[in-house]
PDB file of C-alpha atoms in Angstrom:
ATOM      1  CA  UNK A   1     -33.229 -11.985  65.603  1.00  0.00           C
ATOM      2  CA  UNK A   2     -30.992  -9.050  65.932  1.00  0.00           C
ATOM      3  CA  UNK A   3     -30.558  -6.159  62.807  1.00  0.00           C
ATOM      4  CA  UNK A   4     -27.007  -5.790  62.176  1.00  0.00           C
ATOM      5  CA  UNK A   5     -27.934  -2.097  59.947  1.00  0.00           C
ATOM      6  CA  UNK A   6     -26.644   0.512  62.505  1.00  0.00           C
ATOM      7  CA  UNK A   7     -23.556  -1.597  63.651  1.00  0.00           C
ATOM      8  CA  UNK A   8     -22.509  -2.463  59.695  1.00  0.00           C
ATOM      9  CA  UNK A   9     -22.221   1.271  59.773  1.00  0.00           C
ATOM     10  CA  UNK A  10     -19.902   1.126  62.899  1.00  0.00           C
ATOM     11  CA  UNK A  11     -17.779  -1.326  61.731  1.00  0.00           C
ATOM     12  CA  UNK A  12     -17.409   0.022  58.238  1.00  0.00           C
ATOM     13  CA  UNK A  13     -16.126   3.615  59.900  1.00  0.00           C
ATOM     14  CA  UNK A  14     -14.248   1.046  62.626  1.00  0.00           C
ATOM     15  CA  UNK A  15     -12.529  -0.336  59.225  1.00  0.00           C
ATOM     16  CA  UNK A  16     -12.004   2.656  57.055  1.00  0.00           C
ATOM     17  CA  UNK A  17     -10.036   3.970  60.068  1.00  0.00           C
ATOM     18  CA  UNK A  18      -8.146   0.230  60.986  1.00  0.00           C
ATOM     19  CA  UNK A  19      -7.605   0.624  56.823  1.00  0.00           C
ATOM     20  CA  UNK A  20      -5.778   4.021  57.110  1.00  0.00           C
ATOM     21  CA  UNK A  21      -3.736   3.524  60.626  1.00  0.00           C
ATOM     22  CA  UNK A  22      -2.124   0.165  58.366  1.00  0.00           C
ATOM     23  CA  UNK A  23      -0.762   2.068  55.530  1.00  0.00           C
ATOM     24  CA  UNK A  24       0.900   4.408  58.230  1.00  0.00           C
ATOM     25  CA  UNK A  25       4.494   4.080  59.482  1.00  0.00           C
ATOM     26  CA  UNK A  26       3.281   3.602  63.239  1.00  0.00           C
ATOM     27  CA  UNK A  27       1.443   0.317  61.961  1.00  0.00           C
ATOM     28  CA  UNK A  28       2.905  -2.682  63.725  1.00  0.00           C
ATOM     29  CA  UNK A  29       1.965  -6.515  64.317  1.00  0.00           C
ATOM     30  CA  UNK A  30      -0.244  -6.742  67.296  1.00  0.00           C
ATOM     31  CA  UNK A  31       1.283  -9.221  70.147  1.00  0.00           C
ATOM     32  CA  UNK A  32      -1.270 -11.913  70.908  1.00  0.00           C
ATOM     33  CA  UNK A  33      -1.525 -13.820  73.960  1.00  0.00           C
ATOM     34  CA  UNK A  34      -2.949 -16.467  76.329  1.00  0.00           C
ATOM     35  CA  UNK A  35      -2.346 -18.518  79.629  1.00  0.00           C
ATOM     36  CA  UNK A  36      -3.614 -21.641  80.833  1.00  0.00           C
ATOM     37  CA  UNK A  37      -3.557 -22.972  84.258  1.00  0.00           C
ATOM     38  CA  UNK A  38      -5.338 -25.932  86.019  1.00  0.00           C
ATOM     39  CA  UNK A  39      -7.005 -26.047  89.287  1.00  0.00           C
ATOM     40  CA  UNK A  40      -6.462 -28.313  92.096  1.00  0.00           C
ATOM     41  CA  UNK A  41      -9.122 -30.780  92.964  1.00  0.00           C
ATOM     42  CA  UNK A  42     -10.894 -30.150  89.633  1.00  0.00           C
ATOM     43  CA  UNK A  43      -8.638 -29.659  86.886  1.00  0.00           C
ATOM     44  CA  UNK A  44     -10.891 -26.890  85.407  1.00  0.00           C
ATOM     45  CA  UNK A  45      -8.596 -24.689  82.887  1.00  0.00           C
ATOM     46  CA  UNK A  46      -9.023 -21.380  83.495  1.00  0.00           C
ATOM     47  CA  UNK A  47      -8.037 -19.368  80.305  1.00  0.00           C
ATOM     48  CA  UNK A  48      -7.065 -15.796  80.347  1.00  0.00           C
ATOM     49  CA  UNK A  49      -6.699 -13.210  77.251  1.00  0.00           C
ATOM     50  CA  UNK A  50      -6.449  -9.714  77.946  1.00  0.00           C
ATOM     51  CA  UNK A  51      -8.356  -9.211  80.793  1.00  0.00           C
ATOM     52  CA  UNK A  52     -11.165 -11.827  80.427  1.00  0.00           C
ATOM     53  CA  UNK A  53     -11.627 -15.021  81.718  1.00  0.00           C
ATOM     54  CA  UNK A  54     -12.744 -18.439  80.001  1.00  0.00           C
ATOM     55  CA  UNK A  55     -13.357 -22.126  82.136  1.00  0.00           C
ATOM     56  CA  UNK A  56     -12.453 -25.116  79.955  1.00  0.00           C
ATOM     57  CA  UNK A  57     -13.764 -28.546  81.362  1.00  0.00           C
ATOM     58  CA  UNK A  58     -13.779 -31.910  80.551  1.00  0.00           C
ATOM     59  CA  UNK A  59     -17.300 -33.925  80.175  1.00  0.00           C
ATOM     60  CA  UNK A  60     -17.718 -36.280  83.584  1.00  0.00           C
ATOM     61  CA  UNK A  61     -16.652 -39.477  81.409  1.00  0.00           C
ATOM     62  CA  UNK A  62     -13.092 -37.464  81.236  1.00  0.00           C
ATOM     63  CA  UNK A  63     -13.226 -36.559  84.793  1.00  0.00           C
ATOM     64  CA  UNK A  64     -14.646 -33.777  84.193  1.00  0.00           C
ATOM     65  CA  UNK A  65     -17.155 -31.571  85.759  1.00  0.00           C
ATOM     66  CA  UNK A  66     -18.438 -30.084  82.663  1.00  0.00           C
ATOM     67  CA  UNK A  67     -18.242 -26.624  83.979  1.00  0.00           C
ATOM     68  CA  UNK A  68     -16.869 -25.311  80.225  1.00  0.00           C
ATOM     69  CA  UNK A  69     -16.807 -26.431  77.075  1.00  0.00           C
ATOM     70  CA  UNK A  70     -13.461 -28.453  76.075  1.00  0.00           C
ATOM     71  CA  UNK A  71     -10.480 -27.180  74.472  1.00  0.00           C
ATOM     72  CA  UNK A  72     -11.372 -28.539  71.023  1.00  0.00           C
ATOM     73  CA  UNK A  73     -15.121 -27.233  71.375  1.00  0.00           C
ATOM     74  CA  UNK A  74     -13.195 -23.692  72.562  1.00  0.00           C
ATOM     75  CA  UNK A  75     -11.729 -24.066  68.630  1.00  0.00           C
ATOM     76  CA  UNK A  76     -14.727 -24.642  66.837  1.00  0.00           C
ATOM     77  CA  UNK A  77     -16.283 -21.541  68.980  1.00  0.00           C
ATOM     78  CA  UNK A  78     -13.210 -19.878  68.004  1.00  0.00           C
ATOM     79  CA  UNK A  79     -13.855 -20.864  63.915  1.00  0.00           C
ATOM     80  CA  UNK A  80     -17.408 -20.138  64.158  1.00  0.00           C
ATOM     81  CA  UNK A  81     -16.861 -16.589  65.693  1.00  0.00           C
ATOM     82  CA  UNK A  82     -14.440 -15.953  63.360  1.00  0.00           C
ATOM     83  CA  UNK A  83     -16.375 -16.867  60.429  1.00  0.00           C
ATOM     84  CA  UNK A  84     -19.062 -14.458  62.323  1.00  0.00           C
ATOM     85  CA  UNK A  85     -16.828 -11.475  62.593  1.00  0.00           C
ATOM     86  CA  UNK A  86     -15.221 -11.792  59.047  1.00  0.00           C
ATOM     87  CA  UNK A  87     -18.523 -11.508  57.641  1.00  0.00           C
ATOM     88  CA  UNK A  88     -19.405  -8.729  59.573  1.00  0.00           C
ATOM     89  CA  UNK A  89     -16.247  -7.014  58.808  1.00  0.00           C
ATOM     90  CA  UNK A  90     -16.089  -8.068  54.904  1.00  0.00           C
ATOM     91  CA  UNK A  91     -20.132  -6.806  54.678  1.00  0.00           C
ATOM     92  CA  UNK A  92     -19.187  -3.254  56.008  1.00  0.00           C
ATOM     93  CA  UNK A  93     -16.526  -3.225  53.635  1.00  0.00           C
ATOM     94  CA  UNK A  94     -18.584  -4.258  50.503  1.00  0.00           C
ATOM     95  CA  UNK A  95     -21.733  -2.065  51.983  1.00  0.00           C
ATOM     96  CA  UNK A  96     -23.970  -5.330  52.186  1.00  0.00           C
ATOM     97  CA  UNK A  97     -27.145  -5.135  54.280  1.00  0.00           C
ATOM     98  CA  UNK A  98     -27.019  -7.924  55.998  1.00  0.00           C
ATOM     99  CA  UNK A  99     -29.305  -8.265  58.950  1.00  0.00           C
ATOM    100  CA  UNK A 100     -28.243 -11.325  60.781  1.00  0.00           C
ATOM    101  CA  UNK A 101     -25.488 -13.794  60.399  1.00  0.00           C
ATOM    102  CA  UNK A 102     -24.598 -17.009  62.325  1.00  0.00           C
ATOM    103  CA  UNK A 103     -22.100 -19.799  61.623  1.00  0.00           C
ATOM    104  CA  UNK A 104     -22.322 -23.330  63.056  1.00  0.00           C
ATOM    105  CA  UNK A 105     -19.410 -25.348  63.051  1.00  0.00           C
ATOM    106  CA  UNK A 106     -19.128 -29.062  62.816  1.00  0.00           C
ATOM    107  CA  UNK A 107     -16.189 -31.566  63.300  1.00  0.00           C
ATOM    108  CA  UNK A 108     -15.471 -34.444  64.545  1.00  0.00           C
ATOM    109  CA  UNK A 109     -13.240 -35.810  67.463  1.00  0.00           C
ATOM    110  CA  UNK A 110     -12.590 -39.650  67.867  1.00  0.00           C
ATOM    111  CA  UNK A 111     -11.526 -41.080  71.083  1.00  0.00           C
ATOM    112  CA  UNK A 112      -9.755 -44.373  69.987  1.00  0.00           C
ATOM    113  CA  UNK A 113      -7.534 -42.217  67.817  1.00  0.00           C
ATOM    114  CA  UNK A 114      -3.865 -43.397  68.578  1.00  0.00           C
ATOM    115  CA  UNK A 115      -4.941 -46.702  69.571  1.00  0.00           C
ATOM    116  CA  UNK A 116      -4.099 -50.183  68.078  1.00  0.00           C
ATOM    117  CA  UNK A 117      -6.758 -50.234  65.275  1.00  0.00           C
ATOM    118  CA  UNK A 118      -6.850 -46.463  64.985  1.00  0.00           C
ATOM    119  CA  UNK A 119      -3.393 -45.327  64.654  1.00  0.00           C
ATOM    120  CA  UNK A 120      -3.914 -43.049  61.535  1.00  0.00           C
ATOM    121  CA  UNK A 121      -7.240 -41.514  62.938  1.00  0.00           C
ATOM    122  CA  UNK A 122      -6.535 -38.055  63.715  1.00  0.00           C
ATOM    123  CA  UNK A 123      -6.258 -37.252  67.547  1.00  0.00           C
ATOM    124  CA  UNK A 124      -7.459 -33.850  66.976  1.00  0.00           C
ATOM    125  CA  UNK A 125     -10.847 -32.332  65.602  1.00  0.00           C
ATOM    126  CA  UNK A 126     -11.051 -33.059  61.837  1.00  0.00           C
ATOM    127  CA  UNK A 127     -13.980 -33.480  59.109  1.00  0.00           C
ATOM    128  CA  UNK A 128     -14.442 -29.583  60.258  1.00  0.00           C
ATOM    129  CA  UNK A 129     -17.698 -27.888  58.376  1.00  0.00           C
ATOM    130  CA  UNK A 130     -19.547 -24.894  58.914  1.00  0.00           C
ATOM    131  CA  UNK A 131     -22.845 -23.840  57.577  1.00  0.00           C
ATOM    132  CA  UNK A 132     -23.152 -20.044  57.415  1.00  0.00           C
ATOM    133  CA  UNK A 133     -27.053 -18.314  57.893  1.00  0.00           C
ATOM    134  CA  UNK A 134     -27.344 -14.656  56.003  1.00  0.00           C
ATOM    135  CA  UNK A 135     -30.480 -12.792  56.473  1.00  0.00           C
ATOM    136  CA  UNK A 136     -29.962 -10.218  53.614  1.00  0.00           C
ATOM    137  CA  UNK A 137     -31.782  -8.989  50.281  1.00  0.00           C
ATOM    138  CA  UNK A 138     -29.067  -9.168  48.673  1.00  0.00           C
ATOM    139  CA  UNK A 139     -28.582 -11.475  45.795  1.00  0.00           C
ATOM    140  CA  UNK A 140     -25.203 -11.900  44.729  1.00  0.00           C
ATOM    141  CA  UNK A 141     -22.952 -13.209  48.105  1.00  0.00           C
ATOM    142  CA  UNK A 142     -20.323 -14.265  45.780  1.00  0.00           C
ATOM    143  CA  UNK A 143     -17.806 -11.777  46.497  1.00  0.00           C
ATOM    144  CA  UNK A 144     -18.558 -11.474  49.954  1.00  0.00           C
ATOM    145  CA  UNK A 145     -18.161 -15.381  50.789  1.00  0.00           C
ATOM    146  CA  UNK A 146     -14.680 -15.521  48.727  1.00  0.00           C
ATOM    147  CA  UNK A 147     -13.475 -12.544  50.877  1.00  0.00           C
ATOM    148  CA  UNK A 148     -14.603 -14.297  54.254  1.00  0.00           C
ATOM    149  CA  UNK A 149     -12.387 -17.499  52.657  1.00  0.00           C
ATOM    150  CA  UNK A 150      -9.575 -15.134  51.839  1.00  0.00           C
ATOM    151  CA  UNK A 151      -9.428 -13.048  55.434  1.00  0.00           C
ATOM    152  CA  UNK A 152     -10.449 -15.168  58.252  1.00  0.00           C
ATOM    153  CA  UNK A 153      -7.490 -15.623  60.010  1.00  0.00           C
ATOM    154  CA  UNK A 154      -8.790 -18.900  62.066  1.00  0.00           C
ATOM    155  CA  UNK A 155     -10.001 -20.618  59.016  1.00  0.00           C
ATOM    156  CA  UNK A 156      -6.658 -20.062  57.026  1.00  0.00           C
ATOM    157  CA  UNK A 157      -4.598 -21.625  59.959  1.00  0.00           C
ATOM    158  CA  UNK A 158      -6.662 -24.122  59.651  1.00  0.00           C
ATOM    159  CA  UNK A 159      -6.553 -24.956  56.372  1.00  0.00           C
ATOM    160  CA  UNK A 160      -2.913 -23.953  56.015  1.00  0.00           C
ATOM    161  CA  UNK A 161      -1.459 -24.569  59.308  1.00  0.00           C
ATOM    162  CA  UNK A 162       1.640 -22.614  60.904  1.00  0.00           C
ATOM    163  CA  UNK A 163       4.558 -23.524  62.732  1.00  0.00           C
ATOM    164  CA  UNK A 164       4.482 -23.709  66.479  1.00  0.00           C
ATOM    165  CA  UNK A 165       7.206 -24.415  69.030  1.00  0.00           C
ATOM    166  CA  UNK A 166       7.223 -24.826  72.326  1.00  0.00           C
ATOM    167  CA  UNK A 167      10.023 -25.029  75.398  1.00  0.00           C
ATOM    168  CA  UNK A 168       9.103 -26.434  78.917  1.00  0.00           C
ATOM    169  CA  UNK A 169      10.501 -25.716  82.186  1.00  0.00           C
ATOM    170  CA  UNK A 170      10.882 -27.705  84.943  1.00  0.00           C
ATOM    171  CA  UNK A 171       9.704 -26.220  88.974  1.00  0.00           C
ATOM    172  CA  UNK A 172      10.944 -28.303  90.918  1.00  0.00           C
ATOM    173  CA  UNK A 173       8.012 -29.529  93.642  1.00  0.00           C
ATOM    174  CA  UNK A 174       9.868 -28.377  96.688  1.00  0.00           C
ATOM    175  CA  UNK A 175      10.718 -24.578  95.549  1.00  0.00           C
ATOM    176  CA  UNK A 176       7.043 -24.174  93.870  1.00  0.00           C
ATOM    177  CA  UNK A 177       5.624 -25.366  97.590  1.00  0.00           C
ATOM    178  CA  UNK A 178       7.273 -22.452  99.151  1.00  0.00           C
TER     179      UNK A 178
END
């Protein structure tokens, strides 16, 4: 188990600092971003953000290789280290000792979804829960869970959703071959 003291202190500075830059004119929305492409021969998705590098695979019954967990397992990582970091961020803030924190994330994911029989079963992951672990002395967490469910960004898409649109463009065969 890991003692999150020193680095609470880190990321309360880290915030006081984040805190002061957004009340200054030079404060700006940060530009997020990610590509996906396959690979020949084994369909692996290799994801890249910034300069790092994530596999995504399907499990063999999907031909697969199972080389990386699957894009709706990447989500419930991506909830569950959100949920992490927000607590993190929200104990610096409140000056909580905490000393360890993990979030596991559960959903569910049904494959006959779409299918006659199961055409109102949701095709993506649903029935999402997470079960969050605080080693801590203190007693009262109730301000510092309602500000995790007020500022984690994944969880409120989630729960509120967001418009997304999309455009695709067509390469033809020939012209991408040469």
């Amino acid at each position: 188990m890991s003692d999150l003291t020193e680095y609470l202190v880190q990321k309360r500075d880290a915030l006081l600092r984040r805190k002061a830059h957004a009340r200054t004119p030079e404060a700006r929305p940060q530009r997020l971003q990610a590509q996906a492409t396959a690979e020949g021969r084994s369909g692996i998705r290799r994801i890249r953000i910034r300069d790092f590098q994530v596999v995504s695979d399907s499990p063999p019954d999907f031909a697969g290789y199972d080389l990386g967990p699957s894009s709706p397992e990447l989500l419930l990582g991506a909830l569950s280290s959100c949920l992490t970091h927000t607590y993190l961020i929200q104990a610096a803030d409140q000056q909580i000792d905490l000393r360890d924190v993990s979030v596991e994330v559960q959903g569910q994911l049904d494959p006959r979804a779409g299918t006659p029989g199961f055409e109102t079963t949701p095709v993506y992951p649903h029935d999402l829960s997470y079960t969050v672990r605080l080693t801590t002395d203190a007693t009262d967490l109730d301000a510092l869970n309602a500000a995790v469910e007020r500022f984690c960004p994944i969880l409120n898409l989630l729960r509120r959703g967001t418009e997304v649109r999309g455009t695709v463009e067509r390469i033809p065969a020939s012209r991408a071959a040469a």
